[in-house]
PDB file of C-alpha atoms in Angstrom:
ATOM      1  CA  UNK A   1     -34.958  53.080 205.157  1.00 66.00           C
ATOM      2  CA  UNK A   2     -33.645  52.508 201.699  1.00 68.00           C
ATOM      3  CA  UNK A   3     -34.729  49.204 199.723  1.00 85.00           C
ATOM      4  CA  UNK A   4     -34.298  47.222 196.662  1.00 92.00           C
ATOM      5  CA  UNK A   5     -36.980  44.780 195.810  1.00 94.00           C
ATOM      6  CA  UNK A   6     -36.867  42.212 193.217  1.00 95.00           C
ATOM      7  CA  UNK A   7     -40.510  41.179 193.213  1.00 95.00           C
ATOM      8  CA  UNK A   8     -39.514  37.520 191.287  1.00 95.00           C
ATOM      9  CA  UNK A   9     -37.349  35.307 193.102  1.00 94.00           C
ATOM     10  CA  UNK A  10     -37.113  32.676 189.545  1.00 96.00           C
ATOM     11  CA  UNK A  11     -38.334  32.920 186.115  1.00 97.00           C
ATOM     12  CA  UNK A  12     -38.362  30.812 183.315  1.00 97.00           C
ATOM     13  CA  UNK A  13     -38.833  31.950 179.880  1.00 97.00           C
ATOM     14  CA  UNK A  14     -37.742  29.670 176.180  1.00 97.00           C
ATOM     15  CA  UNK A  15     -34.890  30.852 174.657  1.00 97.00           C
ATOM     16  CA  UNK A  16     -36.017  33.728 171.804  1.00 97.00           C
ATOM     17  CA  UNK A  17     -39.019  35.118 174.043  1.00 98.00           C
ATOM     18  CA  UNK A  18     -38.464  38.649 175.341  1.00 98.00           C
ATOM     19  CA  UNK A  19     -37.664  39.113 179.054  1.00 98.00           C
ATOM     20  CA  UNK A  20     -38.581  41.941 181.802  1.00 98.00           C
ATOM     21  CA  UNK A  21     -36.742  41.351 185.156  1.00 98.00           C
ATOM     22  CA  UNK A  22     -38.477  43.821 188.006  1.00 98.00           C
ATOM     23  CA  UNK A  23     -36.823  46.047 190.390  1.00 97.00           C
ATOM     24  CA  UNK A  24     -38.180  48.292 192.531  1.00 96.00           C
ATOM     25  CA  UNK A  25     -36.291  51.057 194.785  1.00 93.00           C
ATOM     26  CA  UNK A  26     -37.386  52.847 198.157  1.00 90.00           C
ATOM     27  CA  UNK A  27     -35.895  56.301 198.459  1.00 82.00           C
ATOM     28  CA  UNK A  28     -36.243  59.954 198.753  1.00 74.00           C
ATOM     29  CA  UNK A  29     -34.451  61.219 195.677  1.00 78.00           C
ATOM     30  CA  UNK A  30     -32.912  59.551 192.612  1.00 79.00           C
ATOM     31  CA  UNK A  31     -30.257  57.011 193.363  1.00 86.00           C
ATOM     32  CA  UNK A  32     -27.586  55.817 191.181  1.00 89.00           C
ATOM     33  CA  UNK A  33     -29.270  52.002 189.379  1.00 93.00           C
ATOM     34  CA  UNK A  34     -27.250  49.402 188.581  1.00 94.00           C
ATOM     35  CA  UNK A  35     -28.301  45.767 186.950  1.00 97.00           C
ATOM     36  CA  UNK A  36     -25.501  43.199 187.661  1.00 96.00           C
ATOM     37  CA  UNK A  37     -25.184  39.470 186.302  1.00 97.00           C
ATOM     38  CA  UNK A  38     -23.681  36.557 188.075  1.00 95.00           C
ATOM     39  CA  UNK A  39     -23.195  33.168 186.399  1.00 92.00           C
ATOM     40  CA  UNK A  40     -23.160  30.404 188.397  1.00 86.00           C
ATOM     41  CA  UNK A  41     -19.846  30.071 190.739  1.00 81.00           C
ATOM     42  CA  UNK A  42     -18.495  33.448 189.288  1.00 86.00           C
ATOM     43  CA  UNK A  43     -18.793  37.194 190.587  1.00 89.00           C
ATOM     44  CA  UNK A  44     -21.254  40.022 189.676  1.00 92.00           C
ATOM     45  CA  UNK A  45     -20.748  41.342 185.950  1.00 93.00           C
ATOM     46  CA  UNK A  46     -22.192  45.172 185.730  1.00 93.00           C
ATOM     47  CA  UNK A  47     -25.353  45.284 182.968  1.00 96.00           C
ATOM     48  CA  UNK A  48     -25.939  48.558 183.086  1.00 95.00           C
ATOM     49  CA  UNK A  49     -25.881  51.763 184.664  1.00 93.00           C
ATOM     50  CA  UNK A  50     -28.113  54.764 185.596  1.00 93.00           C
ATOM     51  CA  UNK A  51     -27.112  57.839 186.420  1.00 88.00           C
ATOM     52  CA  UNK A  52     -29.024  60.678 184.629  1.00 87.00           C
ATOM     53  CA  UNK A  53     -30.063  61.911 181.632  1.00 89.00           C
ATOM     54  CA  UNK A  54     -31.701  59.713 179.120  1.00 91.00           C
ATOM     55  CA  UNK A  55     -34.142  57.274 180.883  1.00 93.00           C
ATOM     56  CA  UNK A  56     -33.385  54.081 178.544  1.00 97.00           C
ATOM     57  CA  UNK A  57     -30.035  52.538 179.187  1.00 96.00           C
ATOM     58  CA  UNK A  58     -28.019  50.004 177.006  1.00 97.00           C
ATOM     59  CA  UNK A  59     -26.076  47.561 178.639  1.00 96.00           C
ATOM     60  CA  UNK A  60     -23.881  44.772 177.534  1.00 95.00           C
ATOM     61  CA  UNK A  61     -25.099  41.641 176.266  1.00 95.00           C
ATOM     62  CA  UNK A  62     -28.016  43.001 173.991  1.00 97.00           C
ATOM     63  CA  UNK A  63     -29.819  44.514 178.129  1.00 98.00           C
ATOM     64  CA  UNK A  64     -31.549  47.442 178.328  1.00 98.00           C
ATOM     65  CA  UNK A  65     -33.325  49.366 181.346  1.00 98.00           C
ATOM     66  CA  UNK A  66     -35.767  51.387 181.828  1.00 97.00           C
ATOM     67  CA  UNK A  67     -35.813  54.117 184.604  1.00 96.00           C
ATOM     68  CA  UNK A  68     -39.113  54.827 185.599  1.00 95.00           C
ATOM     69  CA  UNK A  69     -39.667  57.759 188.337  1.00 92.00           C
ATOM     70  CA  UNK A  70     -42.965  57.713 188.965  1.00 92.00           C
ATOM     71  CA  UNK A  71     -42.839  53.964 189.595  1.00 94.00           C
ATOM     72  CA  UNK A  72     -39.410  54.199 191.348  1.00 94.00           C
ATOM     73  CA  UNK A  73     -38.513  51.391 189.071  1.00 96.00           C
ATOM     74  CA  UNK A  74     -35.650  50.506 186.798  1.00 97.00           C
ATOM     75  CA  UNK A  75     -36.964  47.139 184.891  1.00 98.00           C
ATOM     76  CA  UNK A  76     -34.017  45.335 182.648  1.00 98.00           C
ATOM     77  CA  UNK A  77     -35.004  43.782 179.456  1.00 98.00           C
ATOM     78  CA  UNK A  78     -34.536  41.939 176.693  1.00 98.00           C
ATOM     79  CA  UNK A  79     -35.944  41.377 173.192  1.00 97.00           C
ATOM     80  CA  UNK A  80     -34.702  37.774 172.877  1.00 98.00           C
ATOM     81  CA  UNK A  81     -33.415  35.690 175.348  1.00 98.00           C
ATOM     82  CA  UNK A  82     -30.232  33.248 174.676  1.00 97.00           C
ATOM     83  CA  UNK A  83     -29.815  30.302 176.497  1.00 96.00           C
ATOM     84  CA  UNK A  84     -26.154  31.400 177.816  1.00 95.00           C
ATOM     85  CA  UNK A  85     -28.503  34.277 179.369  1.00 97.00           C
ATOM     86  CA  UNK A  86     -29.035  31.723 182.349  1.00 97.00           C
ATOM     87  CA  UNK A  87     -28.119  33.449 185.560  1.00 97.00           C
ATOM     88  CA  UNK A  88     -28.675  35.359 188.681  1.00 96.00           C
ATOM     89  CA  UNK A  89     -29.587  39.108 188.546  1.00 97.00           C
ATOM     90  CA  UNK A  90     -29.134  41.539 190.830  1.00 96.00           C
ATOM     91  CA  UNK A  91     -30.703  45.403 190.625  1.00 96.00           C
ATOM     92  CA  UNK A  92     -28.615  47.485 193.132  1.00 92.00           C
ATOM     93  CA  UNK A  93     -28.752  51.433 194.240  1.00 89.00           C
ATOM     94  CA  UNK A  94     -26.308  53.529 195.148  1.00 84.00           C
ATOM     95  CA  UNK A  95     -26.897  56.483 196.799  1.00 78.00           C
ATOM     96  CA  UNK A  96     -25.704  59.848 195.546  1.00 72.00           C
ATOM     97  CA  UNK A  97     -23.013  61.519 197.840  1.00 68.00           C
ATOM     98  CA  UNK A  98     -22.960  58.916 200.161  1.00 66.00           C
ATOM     99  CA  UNK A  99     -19.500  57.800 199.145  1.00 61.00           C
ATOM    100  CA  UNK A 100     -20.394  53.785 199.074  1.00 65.00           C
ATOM    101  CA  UNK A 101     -23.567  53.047 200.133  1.00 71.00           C
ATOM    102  CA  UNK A 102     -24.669  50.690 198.197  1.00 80.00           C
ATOM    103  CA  UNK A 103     -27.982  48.401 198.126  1.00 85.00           C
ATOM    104  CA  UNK A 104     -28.236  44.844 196.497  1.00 90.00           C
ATOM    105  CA  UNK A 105     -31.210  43.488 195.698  1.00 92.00           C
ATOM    106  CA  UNK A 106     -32.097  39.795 196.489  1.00 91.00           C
ATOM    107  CA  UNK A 107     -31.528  38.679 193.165  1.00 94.00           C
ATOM    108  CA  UNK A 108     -33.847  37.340 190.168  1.00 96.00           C
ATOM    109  CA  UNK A 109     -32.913  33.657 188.952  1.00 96.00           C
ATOM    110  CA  UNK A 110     -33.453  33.113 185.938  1.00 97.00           C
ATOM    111  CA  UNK A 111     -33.790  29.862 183.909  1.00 97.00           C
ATOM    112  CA  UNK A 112     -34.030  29.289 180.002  1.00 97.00           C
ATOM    113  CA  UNK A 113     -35.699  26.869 178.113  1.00 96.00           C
ATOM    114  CA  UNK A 114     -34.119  25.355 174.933  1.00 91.00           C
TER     115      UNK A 114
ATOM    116  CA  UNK B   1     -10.175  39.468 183.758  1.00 48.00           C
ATOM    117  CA  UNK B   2     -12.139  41.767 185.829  1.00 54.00           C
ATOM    118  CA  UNK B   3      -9.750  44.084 187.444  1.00 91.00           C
ATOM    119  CA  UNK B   4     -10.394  42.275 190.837  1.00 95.00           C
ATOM    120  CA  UNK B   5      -8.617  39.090 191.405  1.00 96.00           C
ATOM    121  CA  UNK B   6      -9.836  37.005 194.254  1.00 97.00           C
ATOM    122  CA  UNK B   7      -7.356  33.753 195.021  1.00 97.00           C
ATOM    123  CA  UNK B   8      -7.943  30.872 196.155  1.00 97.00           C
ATOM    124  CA  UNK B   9     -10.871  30.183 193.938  1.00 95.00           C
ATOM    125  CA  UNK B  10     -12.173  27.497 196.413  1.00 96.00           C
ATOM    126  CA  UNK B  11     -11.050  26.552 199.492  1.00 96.00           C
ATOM    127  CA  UNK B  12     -12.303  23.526 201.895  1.00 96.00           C
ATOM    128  CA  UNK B  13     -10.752  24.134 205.855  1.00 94.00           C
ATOM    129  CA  UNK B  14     -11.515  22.172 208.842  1.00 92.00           C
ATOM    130  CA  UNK B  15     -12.488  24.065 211.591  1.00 90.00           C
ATOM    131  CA  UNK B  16      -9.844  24.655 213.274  1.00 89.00           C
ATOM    132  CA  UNK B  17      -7.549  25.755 210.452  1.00 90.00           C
ATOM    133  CA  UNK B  18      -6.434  28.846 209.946  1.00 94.00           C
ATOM    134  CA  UNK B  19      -6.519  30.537 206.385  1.00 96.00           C
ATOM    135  CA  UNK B  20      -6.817  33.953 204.130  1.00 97.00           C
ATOM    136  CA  UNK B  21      -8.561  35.068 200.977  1.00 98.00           C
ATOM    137  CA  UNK B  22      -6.929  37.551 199.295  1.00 98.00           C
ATOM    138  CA  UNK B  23      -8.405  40.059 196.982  1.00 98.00           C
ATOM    139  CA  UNK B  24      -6.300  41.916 194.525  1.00 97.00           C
ATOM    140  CA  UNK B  25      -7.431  45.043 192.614  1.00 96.00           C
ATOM    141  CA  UNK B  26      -5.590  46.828 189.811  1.00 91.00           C
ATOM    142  CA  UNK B  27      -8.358  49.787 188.404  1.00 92.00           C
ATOM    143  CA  UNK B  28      -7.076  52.664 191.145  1.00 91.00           C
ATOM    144  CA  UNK B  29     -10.423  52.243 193.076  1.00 91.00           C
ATOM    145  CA  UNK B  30      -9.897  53.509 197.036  1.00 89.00           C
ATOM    146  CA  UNK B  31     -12.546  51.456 198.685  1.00 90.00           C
ATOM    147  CA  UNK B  32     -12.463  47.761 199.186  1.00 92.00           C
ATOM    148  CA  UNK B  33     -15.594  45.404 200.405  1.00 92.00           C
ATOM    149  CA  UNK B  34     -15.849  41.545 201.417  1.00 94.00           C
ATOM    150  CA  UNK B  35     -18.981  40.451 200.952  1.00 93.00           C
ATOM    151  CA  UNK B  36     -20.567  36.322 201.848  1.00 94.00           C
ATOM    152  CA  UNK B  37     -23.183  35.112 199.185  1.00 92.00           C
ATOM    153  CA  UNK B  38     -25.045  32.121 200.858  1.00 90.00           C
ATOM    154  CA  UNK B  39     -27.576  29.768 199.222  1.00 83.00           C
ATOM    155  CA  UNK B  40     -31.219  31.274 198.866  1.00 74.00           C
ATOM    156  CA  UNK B  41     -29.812  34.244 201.181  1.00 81.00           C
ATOM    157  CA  UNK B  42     -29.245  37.896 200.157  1.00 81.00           C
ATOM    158  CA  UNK B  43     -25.886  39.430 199.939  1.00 88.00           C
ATOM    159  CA  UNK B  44     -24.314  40.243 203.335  1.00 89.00           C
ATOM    160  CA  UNK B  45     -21.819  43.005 203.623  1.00 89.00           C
ATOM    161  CA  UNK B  46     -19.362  41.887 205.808  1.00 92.00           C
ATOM    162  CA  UNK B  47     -16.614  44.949 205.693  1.00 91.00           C
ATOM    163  CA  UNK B  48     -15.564  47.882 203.917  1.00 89.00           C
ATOM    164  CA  UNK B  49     -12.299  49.462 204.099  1.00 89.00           C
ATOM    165  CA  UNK B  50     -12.034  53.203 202.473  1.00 84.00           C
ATOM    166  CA  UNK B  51      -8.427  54.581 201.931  1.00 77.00           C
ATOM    167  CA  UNK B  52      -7.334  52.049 203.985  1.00 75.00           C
ATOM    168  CA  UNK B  53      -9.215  52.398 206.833  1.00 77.00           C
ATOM    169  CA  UNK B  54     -12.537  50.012 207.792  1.00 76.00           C
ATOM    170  CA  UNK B  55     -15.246  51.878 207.723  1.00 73.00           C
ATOM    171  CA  UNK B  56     -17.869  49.699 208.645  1.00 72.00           C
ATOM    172  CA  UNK B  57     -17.964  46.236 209.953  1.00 71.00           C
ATOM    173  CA  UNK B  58     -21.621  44.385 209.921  1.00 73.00           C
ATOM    174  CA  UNK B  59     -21.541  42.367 213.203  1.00 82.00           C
ATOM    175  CA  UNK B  60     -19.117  39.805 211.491  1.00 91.00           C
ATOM    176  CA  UNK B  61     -18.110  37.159 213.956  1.00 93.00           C
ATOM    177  CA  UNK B  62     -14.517  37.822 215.195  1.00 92.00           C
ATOM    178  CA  UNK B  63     -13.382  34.601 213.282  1.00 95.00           C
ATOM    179  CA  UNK B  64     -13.545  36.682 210.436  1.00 95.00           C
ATOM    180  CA  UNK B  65     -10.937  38.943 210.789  1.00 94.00           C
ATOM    181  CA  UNK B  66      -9.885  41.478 207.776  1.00 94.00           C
ATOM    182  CA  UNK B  67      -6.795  43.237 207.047  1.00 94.00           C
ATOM    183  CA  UNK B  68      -6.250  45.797 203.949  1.00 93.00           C
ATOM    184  CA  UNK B  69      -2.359  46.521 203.768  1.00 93.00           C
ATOM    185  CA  UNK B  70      -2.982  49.058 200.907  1.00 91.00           C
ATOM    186  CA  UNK B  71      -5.049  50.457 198.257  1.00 89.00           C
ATOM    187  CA  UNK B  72      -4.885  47.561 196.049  1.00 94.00           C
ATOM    188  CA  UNK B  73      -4.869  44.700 198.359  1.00 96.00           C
ATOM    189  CA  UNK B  74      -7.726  42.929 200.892  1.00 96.00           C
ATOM    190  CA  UNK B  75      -7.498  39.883 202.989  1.00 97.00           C
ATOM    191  CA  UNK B  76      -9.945  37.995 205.137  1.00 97.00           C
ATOM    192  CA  UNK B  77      -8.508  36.011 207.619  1.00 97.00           C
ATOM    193  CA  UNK B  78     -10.224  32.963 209.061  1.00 96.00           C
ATOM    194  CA  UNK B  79     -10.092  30.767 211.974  1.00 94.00           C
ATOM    195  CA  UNK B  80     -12.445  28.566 213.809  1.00 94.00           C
ATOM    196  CA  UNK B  81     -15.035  28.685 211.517  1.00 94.00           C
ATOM    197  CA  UNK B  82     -18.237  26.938 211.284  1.00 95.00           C
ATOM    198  CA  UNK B  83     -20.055  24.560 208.643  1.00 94.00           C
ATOM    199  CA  UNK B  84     -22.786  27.603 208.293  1.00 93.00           C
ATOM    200  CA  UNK B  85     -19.508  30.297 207.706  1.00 96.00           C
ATOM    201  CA  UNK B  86     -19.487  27.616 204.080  1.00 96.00           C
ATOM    202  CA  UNK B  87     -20.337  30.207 201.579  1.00 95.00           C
ATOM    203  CA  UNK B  88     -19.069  31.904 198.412  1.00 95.00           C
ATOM    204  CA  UNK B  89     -17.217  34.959 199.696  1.00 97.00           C
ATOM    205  CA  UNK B  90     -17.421  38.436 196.711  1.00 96.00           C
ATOM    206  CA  UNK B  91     -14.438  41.195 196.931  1.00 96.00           C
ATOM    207  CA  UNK B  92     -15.396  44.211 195.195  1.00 94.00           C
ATOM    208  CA  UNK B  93     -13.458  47.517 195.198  1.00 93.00           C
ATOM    209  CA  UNK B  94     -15.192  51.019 193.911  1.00 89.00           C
ATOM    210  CA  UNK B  95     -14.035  54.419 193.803  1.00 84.00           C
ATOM    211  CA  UNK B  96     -15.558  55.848 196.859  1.00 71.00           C
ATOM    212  CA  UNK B  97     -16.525  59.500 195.499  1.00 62.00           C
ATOM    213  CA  UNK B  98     -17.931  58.493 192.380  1.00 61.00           C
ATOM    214  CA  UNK B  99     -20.596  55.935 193.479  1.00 62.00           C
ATOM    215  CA  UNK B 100     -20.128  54.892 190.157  1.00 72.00           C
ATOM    216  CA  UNK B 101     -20.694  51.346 191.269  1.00 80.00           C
ATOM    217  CA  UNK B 102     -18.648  48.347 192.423  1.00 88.00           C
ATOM    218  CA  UNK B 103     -16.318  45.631 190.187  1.00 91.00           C
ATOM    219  CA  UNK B 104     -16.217  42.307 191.617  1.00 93.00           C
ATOM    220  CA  UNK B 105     -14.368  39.677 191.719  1.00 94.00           C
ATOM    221  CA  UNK B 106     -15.169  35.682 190.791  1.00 93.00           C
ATOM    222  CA  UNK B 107     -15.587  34.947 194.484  1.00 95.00           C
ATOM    223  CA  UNK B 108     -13.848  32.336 197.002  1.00 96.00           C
ATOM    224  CA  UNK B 109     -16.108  28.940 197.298  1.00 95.00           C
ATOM    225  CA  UNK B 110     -15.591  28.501 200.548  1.00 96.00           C
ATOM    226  CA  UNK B 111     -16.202  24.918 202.251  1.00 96.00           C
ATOM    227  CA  UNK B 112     -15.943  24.524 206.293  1.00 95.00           C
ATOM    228  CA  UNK B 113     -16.065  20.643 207.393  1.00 93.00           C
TER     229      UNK B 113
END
């Protein structure tokens, strides 16, 4: 079965450190990768995207991922965190010619220290 | 503004009201989704409606009850609900051959006492 897994449920990091958010994927090809953002009380906000081609993705907000195949990971990043950076992300895979299958992972919290 | 407009943006019922989210989406997607976001849970697809028609329904309780008129609009329709049904409830809309990923909306807060 496929599976997204977000090893770290919460991290905490000072504002101006770099940040690596894990996410993992279970499945027999390459899926589509997605990194979402959800502040708190508000919707997901797309990062970033993977589809093919170049392995390093830029994403809004200064976010960048990583596609790894031999890990069957897609890490996000960040050189230095901001404090408004405070939030809930969410890797997610969609699966190619599936039409809308679509798998969330359970989310990474993350919390910012002045 | 996201493209996907979700109103009410909270909403506290008794349980045995009767009420409706309502999703709105104006980027020409052709598949619609309600999803519930609970505390410390992971996100729970609750329906999806392609070209108009559901296409999958998660073992949602029949209180929830969803309706998608057209392309652009979604509704979940509740009644009877219970205190655990208190969640924040996601709309989301994608274009179903592209996979290129979904737009959501800010969400319903949704309070049941």
């Amino acid at each position: 079965a496929q599976s997204v897994t977000q090893p770290d449920i919460h991290i905490t990091v000072s504002e101006g450190a770099s940040l690596e958010l894990r996410c993992n994927y279970s499945y027999g090809a390459t899926p589509y990768l997605f990194w979402y953002v959800q502040s708190p009380g508000q919707g997901l906000q797309l990062l970033l995207k993977y589809f093919s081609g170049d392995t390093l993705v830029q994403g809004i907000k200064g976010f960048e991922a990583e596609f790894k195949r031999s890990q069957s990971s897609f890490n996000l990043r960040k050189p230095s965190v901001h404090w408004s950076d405070a939030a809930e992300y969410f890797c997610a895979v969609g699966l190619p010619n599936t039409g809308n299958q679509f798998y969330f992972g359970t989310g990474t919290s993350l919390t910012v220290i002045p | 503004e996201t493209g996907v407009t979700q109103t009410p943006r909270h909403l506290v019922m008794g349980m045995t009201n009767k009420k409706s989210l309502k999703c709105e989406q104006h980027l020409g997607h052709n598949a619609m989704y309600w999803y519930k976001q609970s505390a410390k849970k992971p996100l729970e697809l609750m329906f999806v409606y392609s070209l108009e028609e559901r296409v999958e329904n998660n073992s949602v309780p029949s209180r929830f009850s969803p309706e998608c008129p057209n392309s652009s609009h979604l509704f979940l329709h509740l009644h009877t609900l219970q205190p655990e049904d208190s969640a924040l409830y996601l709309c989301a809309s994608s274009q179903e051959t592209s996979n290129y990923g979904y737009t959501f909306g800010s969400g319903t807060r949704l309070t049941v006492v």
